[in-house]
Amino acid sequence: MKKKATFLLLAGIVIVLLRFLLIKADNYTSTNEYCNSCHVHDHAHTSWVESVHYNTPPHLKKARCVDCHLPPKGHGYYKEKLKAGWRDFYAFHFKDSTEYNWSEKTQIEQARHHTYKQSCLLCHPKLFPVKLSENGEMAHWHYTQHKNEMHCIQCHINIGHGNKTKTHNLSILRNRTQVDTTFTEAATIDTFETYTETIPGSDVSFKMMAVEGGVLRTQQKDTLIKSFFIGEIEVSWDEYLLFLSETEGEGRNENQELDGISGATPPWGNPDQGWGFGKRPAITMTHHAALAYCRWLSFKTGKTYRLPSALEWEFASTKAIKNTGIHHKIANTNNTQTIEPTSIQADLLGVKHLFGNVKEFCSDAANANEYIIKGGSFKTDIKELSPQWSETTQHKQWLKTDPQIPKSIWWYSDCNDVGFRVILSYQPEQIN
Ligand code: HEC
Ligand code: HEC
Ligand code: HEC
Ligand code: HEC
């Protein structure tokens, strides 16, 4: 009897002690200092300091690392903490640090597994505060209809790190400051040679490379391809934003002056995914939007710019890598985001990023709703790529989380690696 009492007493003391230690350990491992003891290299802390969740108004607490990267207590907090703790500990001590792919962890696909929406909701229980904008209301209503498959960070990806938290607003992008010259005339083509197109009324120009025609041999048949010019780079944000700024009409207005080219609606979230604008390829527009861009560019320049056919694309890319093959100096593949053309070598045609960077729309329809895309993207494995590589668009899947009704005809909400490049047929009669 006495023995049992002593045992119970001892067990009690041990349990109390253990609990005390566990709480201590939990408290210790919940501090930012603890997380930052490893996460210094990657600026996770510096970028957190720049964010709205650090710079909160005086009466509101800052959100700590664990406030977002662990679920709230009662929602699997301890389980996830142990799992994450073990993952980080194991990786830190046993994995080669070159194996960590930090930029991949900044992408929605991965971030939805290491941030918890229950935690967002703990601090933001009201999704319809009075001061919420109209855009926000529509978006949050959409969220409430698709709670199970959606995570807050699909629209608020930059919320924890860095100061780019506001969803981009097209009217701000539009006011890009003009530099140097404003072109008054489009380019004239004098010879079958590479030329620089200049968009009148803007400071935007881009190069078009001459591709001499010939026979394309495929397994099915030989096809004669006529000479054409092809964009040195994929249509960049500089060009695409100019198009948007001149035509944007909330999808409602027909802009008479621009030959009835109706405008694109502003996108949800960040159309550039936070990677930057400038000469990076414009991405996430629909095939319909790419065609509207071609019409607009043709109208502006008095030429007939268009999307390449899949065969023209294949022909150019075959020439571009003749005898050299596809290698990493010319292709941005096995990566997590687009890169700027300055960071890559040109191929044999003087063209950049035919392979990788973004998948490129072709004019050919694959069926009633989908189109052929060529070239692979930053996500594609370089070993899979070839001039013959092709896929089709996935219209429905790429619009899965678009909150608009009807869904946008201008922007894909769920595809961040598609873009396009323009070509122009070579017509000798154009040249005097
Ligand atoms: C012992 C060092 C160490 C500590 C302490 C640490 N981490 Fe990590 N963390 C790492 C390493 C290493 C990785 C990369 C894991 C990998 O790629 O396999 C990582 C990955 C992550 C990721 C990305 C998760 C993913 O899906 O790959 C997040 C988020 C994260 N840590 C948050 C935290 C938070 C929050 C804390 C504090 C509670 C913390 N870490 C404490 C070393 C650490
Ligand atoms: C308000 C929520 C929030 C807070 C607070 C927060 N994060 Fe994050 N964190 C995110 C989101 C969302 C992502 C994915 C997007 C990104 O990288 O910006 C992320 C990404 C990460 C990653 C992986 C990507 C990378 O760049 O390394 C790590 C590691 C990380 N956070 C660690 C931390 C640490 C350490 C702290 C505290 C100093 C912290 N986080 C605070 C929301 C948060
Ligand atoms: C510990 C509490 C806490 C957590 C967890 C938290 N937030 Fe916040 N959040 C805040 C505070 C405080 C502010 C600043 C509010 C203000 O300025 O009125 C804020 C601001 C915001 C804003 C407004 C930003 C702006 O530009 O005005 C958004 C959007 C947001 N949070 C989304 C999220 C998302 C998404 C998550 C989950 C990944 C999250 N928050 C997690 C406390 C939190
Ligand atoms: C479909 C996109 C979408 C989703 C999903 C989404 N939001 Fe938002 N959220 C928005 C938009 C758009 C705004 C308004 C931004 C603006 O007007 O600048 C907004 C605004 C906010 C704000 C700022 C409100 C204010 O005071 O102005 C907070 C906080 C917020 N969201 C939290 C969340 C949380 C938490 C979740 C997940 C439970 C979430 N959001 C899911 C798109 C979304």
Coordinates of C-alpha atoms and ligand atoms in Angstrom, one line a residue:
M1 CA 0.0 0.0 0.0
K2 CA 2.8 2.4 1.0
K3 CA 4.8 1.3 -2.0
K4 CA 1.9 2.2 -4.3
A5 CA 1.5 5.6 -2.8
T6 CA 5.2 6.4 -3.1
F7 CA 5.1 5.2 -6.7
L8 CA 2.0 7.3 -7.5
L9 CA 3.7 10.3 -5.9
L10 CA 6.9 9.8 -7.8
A11 CA 5.0 9.2 -11.1
G12 CA 3.0 12.4 -10.3
I13 CA 6.2 14.4 -9.8
V14 CA 7.7 13.0 -13.0
I15 CA 4.6 13.8 -15.0
V16 CA 4.6 17.4 -13.7
L17 CA 8.3 17.7 -14.4
L18 CA 7.9 16.3 -17.9
R19 CA 5.0 18.6 -18.6
F20 CA 7.0 21.5 -17.4
L21 CA 9.9 20.5 -19.6
L22 CA 7.6 19.9 -22.6
I23 CA 6.0 23.3 -22.2
K24 CA 9.4 24.9 -21.8
A25 CA 10.6 23.0 -24.9
D26 CA 7.4 24.0 -26.7
N27 CA 7.8 27.6 -25.8
Y28 CA 11.5 27.6 -26.7
T29 CA 10.9 25.9 -30.0
S30 CA 8.1 28.4 -30.8
T31 CA 10.3 31.4 -30.6
N32 CA 11.5 33.2 -33.8
E33 CA 15.0 32.9 -32.4
Y34 CA 14.8 29.2 -32.5
C35 CA 13.6 29.1 -36.1
N36 CA 16.1 31.7 -37.1
S37 CA 18.9 29.7 -35.6
C38 CA 18.8 27.8 -38.9
H39 CA 16.8 30.0 -41.2
V40 CA 19.3 32.9 -41.4
H41 CA 20.9 32.0 -44.7
D42 CA 17.7 32.4 -46.6
H43 CA 16.5 35.8 -45.4
A44 CA 13.3 34.2 -44.1
H45 CA 13.7 36.5 -41.1
T46 CA 14.7 39.7 -43.0
S47 CA 11.8 39.3 -45.4
W48 CA 9.4 38.6 -42.5
V49 CA 10.5 41.9 -40.9
E50 CA 9.6 43.7 -44.1
S51 CA 6.1 42.2 -44.2
V52 CA 2.7 43.5 -42.9
H53 CA 2.8 40.7 -40.3
Y54 CA 5.8 42.3 -38.6
N55 CA 4.8 45.9 -39.2
T56 CA 1.4 45.5 -37.5
P57 CA -0.4 48.4 -35.8
P58 CA 0.7 48.9 -32.2
H59 CA -2.4 47.3 -30.6
L60 CA -2.0 44.1 -32.7
K61 CA 0.5 41.4 -32.1
K62 CA 3.1 40.5 -34.8
A63 CA 2.5 37.1 -36.4
R64 CA 5.5 34.8 -35.4
C65 CA 7.0 32.1 -37.6
V66 CA 5.0 29.4 -35.9
D67 CA 1.8 31.4 -36.1
C68 CA 1.7 30.6 -39.8
H69 CA 3.9 27.6 -40.2
L70 CA 2.1 25.5 -37.7
P71 CA -1.6 24.8 -37.3
P72 CA -3.3 26.3 -34.2
K73 CA -3.4 24.3 -31.0
G74 CA -6.3 21.8 -31.1
H75 CA -5.8 21.5 -34.9
G76 CA -2.9 19.1 -34.9
Y77 CA -0.4 21.6 -33.6
Y78 CA 1.8 19.1 -31.7
K79 CA 1.7 16.4 -34.4
E80 CA 2.7 18.9 -37.1
K81 CA 5.3 20.5 -34.8
L82 CA 7.0 17.1 -34.2
K83 CA 6.8 16.3 -37.9
A84 CA 8.2 19.7 -39.0
G85 CA 10.8 19.7 -36.3
W86 CA 12.0 16.3 -37.3
R87 CA 12.0 17.2 -41.0
D88 CA 14.0 20.4 -40.4
F89 CA 16.4 18.6 -37.9
Y90 CA 17.0 15.7 -40.2
A91 CA 17.5 17.9 -43.3
F92 CA 19.8 20.3 -41.4
H93 CA 22.1 17.5 -40.1
F94 CA 21.9 14.8 -42.7
K95 CA 21.0 16.4 -46.1
D96 CA 23.4 18.1 -48.4
S97 CA 22.4 21.8 -48.2
T98 CA 22.5 22.0 -52.0
E99 CA 19.5 19.7 -52.0
Y100 CA 17.3 22.3 -50.3
N101 CA 15.3 24.1 -52.9
W102 CA 14.2 27.3 -51.2
S103 CA 12.6 28.9 -54.2
E104 CA 10.4 25.9 -54.7
K105 CA 9.1 26.3 -51.2
T106 CA 8.0 29.9 -52.0
Q107 CA 5.6 28.6 -54.6
I108 CA 1.9 28.0 -53.9
E109 CA 2.1 24.3 -54.6
Q110 CA 4.6 23.7 -51.7
A111 CA 3.6 26.6 -49.5
R112 CA 0.0 25.3 -49.1
H113 CA 1.6 22.4 -47.2
H114 CA 3.8 24.4 -44.9
T115 CA 1.4 27.2 -44.0
Y116 CA -2.0 26.5 -42.4
K117 CA -5.2 28.3 -43.3
Q118 CA -6.7 27.5 -39.9
S119 CA -3.9 29.7 -38.5
C120 CA -4.7 32.5 -40.9
L121 CA -8.3 32.2 -39.8
L122 CA -7.4 32.2 -36.1
C123 CA -6.3 35.8 -36.5
H124 CA -8.6 36.7 -39.4
P125 CA -11.9 35.1 -38.4
K126 CA -13.9 37.7 -40.3
L127 CA -13.6 37.3 -44.0
F128 CA -15.9 40.1 -44.7
P129 CA -14.7 43.1 -42.7
V130 CA -16.4 46.4 -43.4
K131 CA -13.4 47.9 -45.1
L132 CA -12.9 45.0 -47.5
S133 CA -12.8 46.2 -51.1
E134 CA -15.2 45.0 -53.7
N135 CA -12.6 42.8 -55.3
G136 CA -11.9 41.3 -51.9
E137 CA -15.6 40.6 -51.3
M138 CA -15.9 38.7 -54.5
A139 CA -12.8 36.8 -53.9
H140 CA -13.7 35.9 -50.4
W141 CA -17.2 34.9 -51.4
H142 CA -15.5 32.6 -53.9
Y143 CA -13.3 31.2 -51.2
T144 CA -16.3 30.4 -49.0
Q145 CA -17.8 28.4 -51.9
H146 CA -14.6 26.4 -52.4
K147 CA -13.3 26.2 -48.9
N148 CA -12.2 22.6 -49.1
E149 CA -9.8 22.9 -52.0
M150 CA -8.6 26.5 -51.5
H151 CA -6.0 28.0 -49.3
C152 CA -5.7 31.7 -48.5
I153 CA -2.2 31.9 -49.9
Q154 CA -3.4 31.1 -53.4
C155 CA -4.3 34.8 -53.5
H156 CA -2.1 36.1 -50.6
I157 CA 1.1 34.3 -51.4
N158 CA 3.5 37.1 -50.4
I159 CA 1.8 37.8 -47.1
G160 CA 4.4 36.4 -44.8
H161 CA 7.6 37.6 -46.4
G162 CA 8.6 40.8 -48.1
N163 CA 6.6 43.9 -48.7
K164 CA 4.9 43.0 -52.0
T165 CA 1.8 42.0 -50.1
K166 CA -0.7 44.1 -52.0
T167 CA -2.2 42.3 -54.9
H168 CA -0.9 44.2 -58.0
N169 CA -3.1 46.8 -59.4
L170 CA -3.0 47.2 -63.2
S171 CA -3.6 50.9 -63.0
I172 CA -0.3 51.2 -61.2
L173 CA 1.5 48.9 -63.6
R174 CA 0.1 50.9 -66.4
N175 CA 1.9 54.0 -65.3
R176 CA 5.3 52.6 -66.2
T177 CA 7.5 55.6 -66.6
Q178 CA 8.6 56.3 -70.1
V179 CA 12.3 56.1 -70.8
D180 CA 14.4 57.6 -73.5
T181 CA 12.6 57.8 -76.8
T182 CA 9.0 57.6 -77.8
F183 CA 8.8 55.9 -81.1
T184 CA 6.6 57.6 -83.7
E185 CA 6.7 54.9 -86.4
A186 CA 6.7 51.2 -86.7
A187 CA 9.7 49.5 -88.4
T188 CA 9.9 49.1 -92.1
I189 CA 11.3 45.9 -93.5
D190 CA 13.8 46.5 -96.3
T191 CA 15.5 43.2 -96.6
F192 CA 15.1 39.7 -95.3
E193 CA 17.1 40.3 -92.2
T194 CA 16.6 40.6 -88.5
Y195 CA 14.9 43.9 -87.6
T196 CA 13.8 45.8 -84.6
E197 CA 10.1 46.5 -84.3
T198 CA 9.1 49.7 -82.6
I199 CA 5.6 50.2 -81.2
P200 CA 4.5 53.7 -82.1
G201 CA 3.6 56.0 -79.2
S202 CA 5.6 54.0 -76.8
D203 CA 9.2 53.3 -75.8
V204 CA 8.8 49.6 -76.3
S205 CA 10.7 47.7 -79.0
F206 CA 11.6 44.1 -79.7
K207 CA 13.7 42.2 -82.2
M208 CA 12.5 39.8 -84.9
M209 CA 14.9 37.3 -86.3
A210 CA 14.8 36.1 -89.9
V211 CA 14.2 32.3 -90.4
E212 CA 14.7 31.1 -93.9
G213 CA 12.1 28.6 -95.1
G214 CA 12.8 25.0 -96.1
V215 CA 11.4 21.5 -95.7
L216 CA 10.4 20.2 -92.3
R217 CA 10.7 16.4 -92.2
T218 CA 8.4 14.7 -89.7
Q219 CA 7.5 11.0 -89.4
Q220 CA 4.2 11.7 -91.1
K221 CA 5.3 13.8 -94.1
D222 CA 7.5 16.5 -95.5
T223 CA 6.2 20.0 -95.3
L224 CA 7.4 23.1 -97.1
I225 CA 7.7 26.0 -94.6
K226 CA 7.8 29.5 -96.0
S227 CA 10.3 32.1 -94.7
F228 CA 9.3 34.1 -91.6
F229 CA 10.5 36.3 -88.8
I230 CA 10.3 35.1 -85.2
G231 CA 10.5 37.0 -81.9
E232 CA 14.0 37.0 -80.4
I233 CA 12.3 36.5 -77.0
E234 CA 8.9 35.5 -75.7
V235 CA 6.5 38.5 -75.6
S236 CA 7.6 40.3 -72.5
W237 CA 5.8 42.2 -69.7
D238 CA 6.9 45.5 -71.2
E239 CA 5.1 44.7 -74.4
Y240 CA 2.1 42.9 -72.8
L241 CA 1.5 45.6 -70.2
L242 CA 1.4 48.2 -73.0
F243 CA -1.3 46.2 -74.7
L244 CA -3.2 45.9 -71.4
S245 CA -2.9 49.5 -70.7
E246 CA -4.2 50.5 -74.1
T247 CA -7.1 48.0 -74.2
E248 CA -8.0 47.2 -70.7
G249 CA -11.8 47.6 -70.5
E250 CA -12.9 45.3 -67.7
G251 CA -14.0 43.0 -70.6
R252 CA -17.0 45.2 -71.1
N253 CA -16.0 48.1 -73.3
E254 CA -15.3 47.8 -76.9
N255 CA -12.5 50.3 -77.6
Q256 CA -13.6 51.7 -81.0
E257 CA -10.3 53.5 -81.6
L258 CA -8.5 50.2 -81.4
D259 CA -10.5 48.5 -84.1
G260 CA -12.9 46.8 -81.8
I261 CA -10.2 45.0 -79.8
S262 CA -12.0 44.6 -76.4
G263 CA -9.8 44.9 -73.4
A264 CA -8.5 42.4 -70.9
T265 CA -9.8 42.4 -67.4
P266 CA -7.3 43.0 -64.6
P267 CA -6.0 39.8 -63.2
W268 CA -6.5 38.4 -59.7
G269 CA -3.4 38.4 -57.5
N270 CA 0.0 39.0 -59.0
P271 CA 0.1 38.2 -62.8
D272 CA 3.9 38.0 -62.6
Q273 CA 3.8 35.7 -59.5
G274 CA 6.1 38.2 -57.8
W275 CA 9.0 37.3 -60.1
G276 CA 9.2 40.7 -61.8
F277 CA 8.0 42.4 -65.0
G278 CA 10.3 44.1 -67.6
K279 CA 11.8 41.7 -70.1
R280 CA 10.6 38.5 -68.4
P281 CA 8.0 36.7 -70.4
A282 CA 4.4 37.7 -69.8
I283 CA 2.6 34.7 -68.4
T284 CA -0.7 33.3 -67.4
M285 CA -2.7 34.9 -70.2
T286 CA -5.2 32.7 -72.0
H287 CA -4.8 31.7 -75.7
H288 CA -7.7 34.1 -76.4
A289 CA -5.7 36.9 -74.8
A290 CA -2.6 36.0 -76.8
L291 CA -4.6 36.3 -80.0
A292 CA -6.0 39.7 -79.0
Y293 CA -2.5 40.8 -78.3
C294 CA -1.5 39.8 -81.9
R295 CA -4.4 41.7 -83.3
W296 CA -3.5 44.8 -81.3
L297 CA 0.2 44.6 -82.2
S298 CA -0.8 44.2 -85.9
F299 CA -3.1 47.2 -85.7
K300 CA -0.3 49.3 -84.0
T301 CA 2.4 48.3 -86.5
G302 CA 0.5 47.8 -89.8
K303 CA 1.9 44.3 -90.1
T304 CA 0.3 40.9 -89.6
Y305 CA 1.8 39.5 -86.4
R306 CA 0.4 36.1 -85.4
L307 CA 1.1 33.0 -83.3
P308 CA 3.3 30.4 -85.0
S309 CA 1.8 27.2 -86.2
A310 CA 3.1 24.1 -84.4
L311 CA 5.0 23.1 -87.6
E312 CA 6.6 26.6 -87.9
W313 CA 7.6 26.4 -84.3
E314 CA 9.1 22.9 -84.8
F315 CA 10.9 24.1 -87.9
A316 CA 12.5 27.1 -86.2
S317 CA 13.5 25.1 -83.1
T318 CA 15.1 22.3 -85.2
K319 CA 17.2 24.9 -87.0
A320 CA 18.0 26.6 -83.7
I321 CA 19.7 23.6 -82.2
K322 CA 21.1 21.9 -85.3
N323 CA 24.3 20.0 -84.3
T324 CA 24.3 21.5 -80.8
G325 CA 21.3 19.9 -79.2
I326 CA 19.4 21.4 -76.3
H327 CA 21.6 22.3 -73.3
H328 CA 21.2 24.4 -70.2
K329 CA 22.9 27.4 -71.6
I330 CA 20.0 28.0 -74.0
A331 CA 17.2 26.4 -72.0
N332 CA 15.7 27.4 -68.7
T333 CA 14.4 24.1 -67.5
N334 CA 14.2 22.1 -64.2
N335 CA 13.7 25.4 -62.4
T336 CA 11.1 27.1 -60.3
Q337 CA 10.5 30.3 -62.2
T338 CA 11.0 32.3 -65.4
I339 CA 14.3 34.1 -66.0
E340 CA 15.2 37.2 -67.9
P341 CA 16.6 36.8 -71.4
T342 CA 19.8 38.5 -70.4
S343 CA 20.7 35.5 -68.3
I344 CA 20.8 33.0 -71.2
Q345 CA 22.7 32.4 -74.5
A346 CA 21.0 32.8 -77.8
D347 CA 20.6 29.7 -80.0
L348 CA 21.8 29.3 -83.6
L349 CA 19.0 31.6 -84.9
G350 CA 19.9 34.3 -82.4
V351 CA 16.6 33.4 -80.6
K352 CA 16.3 33.0 -76.8
H353 CA 14.2 30.6 -74.7
L354 CA 12.6 28.6 -77.5
F355 CA 13.1 25.8 -75.0
G356 CA 12.1 26.1 -71.4
N357 CA 11.1 29.4 -69.6
V358 CA 7.5 29.3 -70.7
K359 CA 5.5 26.9 -72.8
E360 CA 4.5 28.8 -76.0
F361 CA 1.0 28.9 -77.5
C362 CA 0.7 27.9 -81.2
S363 CA -2.1 28.7 -83.5
D364 CA -3.2 25.1 -83.9
A365 CA -6.3 23.9 -82.0
A366 CA -6.0 20.5 -80.5
N367 CA -9.7 20.1 -80.2
A368 CA -12.8 22.4 -79.6
N369 CA -11.4 24.0 -76.4
E370 CA -7.6 23.4 -76.3
Y371 CA -4.6 24.5 -78.3
I372 CA -1.1 23.1 -78.9
I373 CA 1.7 24.5 -76.8
K374 CA 5.4 23.9 -77.6
G375 CA 8.8 24.2 -76.0
G376 CA 8.3 23.2 -72.4
S377 CA 8.8 25.5 -69.5
F378 CA 11.0 26.2 -66.5
K379 CA 9.3 23.2 -64.9
T380 CA 10.0 20.8 -67.7
D381 CA 12.8 18.2 -67.5
I382 CA 15.4 19.1 -70.1
K383 CA 15.7 15.4 -71.0
E384 CA 12.1 15.3 -72.2
L385 CA 12.4 18.3 -74.4
S386 CA 12.8 18.3 -78.2
P387 CA 11.5 20.3 -81.2
Q388 CA 8.7 17.7 -81.3
W389 CA 7.7 18.1 -77.7
S390 CA 4.1 19.3 -77.4
E391 CA 1.2 19.5 -75.0
T392 CA -2.2 21.0 -75.1
T393 CA -3.7 23.7 -72.9
Q394 CA -5.8 22.6 -70.0
H395 CA -8.4 25.3 -70.0
K396 CA -10.7 24.0 -67.3
Q397 CA -7.9 23.0 -64.9
W398 CA -6.0 26.2 -65.4
L399 CA -9.1 28.2 -64.3
K400 CA -10.0 26.0 -61.3
T401 CA -9.6 28.7 -58.7
D402 CA -10.7 31.7 -60.7
P403 CA -13.3 33.5 -58.6
Q404 CA -15.0 35.3 -61.4
I405 CA -18.4 34.3 -62.9
P406 CA -18.2 33.7 -65.7
K407 CA -14.5 32.7 -65.5
S408 CA -12.0 35.0 -67.0
I409 CA -11.3 34.7 -70.7
W410 CA -8.1 36.7 -70.2
W411 CA -6.1 35.1 -67.4
Y412 CA -5.5 31.6 -66.1
S413 CA -5.6 31.5 -62.4
D414 CA -3.9 28.1 -62.1
C415 CA -1.1 28.0 -64.6
N416 CA 2.1 30.0 -64.2
D417 CA 4.3 28.7 -67.0
V418 CA 2.6 29.5 -70.3
G419 CA 3.2 32.5 -72.6
F420 CA 3.8 33.0 -76.3
R421 CA 6.0 34.4 -79.0
V422 CA 5.0 36.2 -82.2
I423 CA 5.9 35.6 -85.8
L424 CA 5.5 37.5 -89.1
S425 CA 5.3 35.9 -92.5
Y426 CA 8.0 37.1 -94.9
Q427 CA 6.4 38.5 -98.0
P428 CA 8.9 39.5 -100.6
E429 CA 6.4 42.0 -102.0
Q430 CA 6.7 43.9 -98.7
I431 CA 10.3 44.8 -99.7
N432 CA 11.0 47.3 -102.4
Ligands
HEC1 C1 17.8 22.6 -37.0 C2 17.7 23.7 -38.0 C3 16.3 24.3 -38.2 C4 15.4 24.8 -37.3 C5 15.7 25.0 -35.8 C6 14.2 25.2 -38.0 N1 14.4 24.8 -39.4 FE1 12.9 25.0 -40.8 N2 14.1 24.0 -42.2 C7 15.4 23.6 -41.9 C8 15.9 22.9 -43.1 C9 17.3 22.4 -43.3 C10 14.8 22.9 -44.1 C11 14.8 22.4 -45.5 C12 14.2 21.0 -45.5 C13 14.3 20.2 -46.8 O1 14.4 20.8 -47.8 O2 14.2 19.0 -46.7 C14 13.7 23.7 -43.4 C15 12.5 23.9 -44.0 C16 11.5 24.7 -43.5 C17 10.3 25.1 -44.2 C18 9.9 24.7 -45.6 C19 9.0 23.4 -45.4 C20 9.0 22.5 -46.7 O3 7.9 22.3 -47.1 O4 10.0 22.1 -47.1 C21 9.6 25.9 -43.3 C22 8.2 26.6 -43.6 C23 10.3 26.0 -42.1 N3 11.5 25.3 -42.2 C24 9.9 26.8 -41.0 C25 10.6 26.7 -39.8 C26 10.0 27.3 -38.6 C27 8.7 28.0 -38.5 C28 10.9 27.0 -37.6 C29 10.7 27.3 -36.1 C30 9.6 26.7 -35.4 C31 12.0 26.2 -38.1 N4 11.7 26.1 -39.5 C32 13.1 25.8 -37.4 C33 16.1 23.8 -40.7 C34 15.6 24.3 -39.5
HEC2 C1 1.9 35.6 -42.1 C2 2.3 34.2 -42.2 C3 3.8 33.9 -42.2 C4 4.7 34.3 -41.2 C5 4.5 35.1 -39.9 C6 6.0 33.7 -41.6 N1 5.9 33.0 -42.7 FE1 7.3 31.9 -43.7 N2 6.1 31.7 -45.3 C7 4.8 32.1 -45.4 C8 4.3 31.9 -46.7 C9 2.9 32.2 -47.2 C10 5.4 31.3 -47.4 C11 5.4 30.9 -48.9 C12 5.6 32.2 -49.8 C13 6.9 32.9 -49.6 O1 8.0 32.3 -49.5 O2 6.9 34.1 -49.4 C14 6.5 31.2 -46.5 C15 7.7 30.6 -46.8 C16 8.7 30.3 -45.9 C17 9.8 29.4 -46.1 C18 10.2 28.7 -47.4 C19 10.6 29.6 -48.4 C20 11.9 30.4 -48.2 O3 12.0 31.5 -48.8 O4 12.8 30.0 -47.5 C21 10.5 29.4 -44.9 C22 11.8 28.7 -44.6 C23 9.8 30.2 -44.0 N3 8.7 30.7 -44.6 C24 10.2 30.5 -42.7 C25 9.7 31.4 -41.8 C26 10.3 32.0 -40.6 C27 11.7 31.5 -40.1 C28 9.5 32.9 -40.1 C29 9.7 33.8 -38.9 C30 10.8 34.7 -38.9 C31 8.3 33.0 -41.0 N4 8.5 32.1 -42.0 C32 7.2 33.7 -40.8 C33 4.0 32.7 -44.3 C34 4.5 33.1 -43.1
HEC3 C1 -1.0 36.0 -35.2 C2 -2.0 36.5 -36.0 C3 -2.0 36.5 -37.5 C4 -1.8 35.4 -38.3 C5 -1.5 33.9 -37.9 C6 -2.0 35.8 -39.7 N1 -2.2 37.1 -39.7 FE1 -2.6 38.3 -41.3 N2 -2.6 40.0 -40.2 C7 -2.4 40.0 -38.8 C8 -2.3 41.4 -38.4 C9 -2.2 41.9 -37.0 C10 -2.4 42.2 -39.6 C11 -2.3 43.7 -39.7 C12 -3.8 44.1 -39.7 C13 -3.9 45.6 -39.9 O1 -3.0 46.2 -40.4 O2 -5.1 46.0 -39.7 C14 -2.6 41.2 -40.7 C15 -2.7 41.6 -42.0 C16 -3.1 40.7 -43.1 C17 -3.5 41.1 -44.4 C18 -3.7 42.5 -44.9 C19 -2.5 43.0 -45.6 C20 -2.6 44.4 -46.1 O3 -1.8 44.7 -47.0 O4 -3.3 45.2 -45.5 C21 -3.8 40.0 -45.1 C22 -4.2 39.9 -46.5 C23 -3.5 38.9 -44.2 N3 -3.1 39.4 -43.0 C24 -3.6 37.5 -44.6 C25 -3.1 36.5 -43.8 C26 -3.0 35.1 -44.2 C27 -3.3 34.6 -45.6 C28 -2.5 34.4 -43.2 C29 -2.1 32.9 -43.1 C30 -1.0 32.5 -44.0 C31 -2.4 35.3 -42.0 N4 -2.7 36.6 -42.5 C32 -1.9 35.0 -40.8 C33 -2.4 38.9 -38.0 C34 -2.2 37.6 -38.4
HEC4 C1 -9.6 34.1 -54.5 C2 -8.6 34.9 -53.9 C3 -8.6 35.1 -52.3 C4 -8.6 34.1 -51.4 C5 -8.7 32.6 -51.6 C6 -8.5 34.7 -50.1 N1 -8.4 36.1 -50.3 FE1 -8.2 37.5 -48.8 N2 -8.3 39.0 -50.2 C7 -8.4 38.8 -51.5 C8 -8.6 40.1 -52.2 C9 -8.7 40.3 -53.7 C10 -8.5 41.0 -51.1 C11 -8.7 42.5 -51.3 C12 -7.3 43.1 -51.6 C13 -7.4 44.5 -51.9 O1 -8.5 45.1 -52.2 O2 -6.3 45.1 -52.0 C14 -8.4 40.3 -49.9 C15 -8.3 40.9 -48.6 C16 -7.9 40.2 -47.5 C17 -7.6 40.8 -46.2 C18 -7.5 42.3 -45.9 C19 -8.9 42.7 -45.5 C20 -9.0 44.2 -45.3 O3 -9.0 44.5 -44.1 O4 -9.0 45.0 -46.2 C21 -7.4 39.8 -45.3 C22 -7.0 40.0 -43.8 C23 -7.6 38.6 -46.0 N3 -7.9 38.8 -47.3 C24 -7.4 37.3 -45.4 C25 -7.7 36.1 -46.1 C26 -7.7 34.8 -45.5 C27 -7.4 34.6 -44.0 C28 -8.0 33.9 -46.4 C29 -8.2 32.4 -46.2 C30 -9.1 32.0 -45.3 C31 -8.2 34.6 -47.7 N4 -8.0 36.0 -47.4 C32 -8.5 34.0 -48.9 C33 -8.4 37.6 -52.2 C34 -8.5 36.3 -51.6

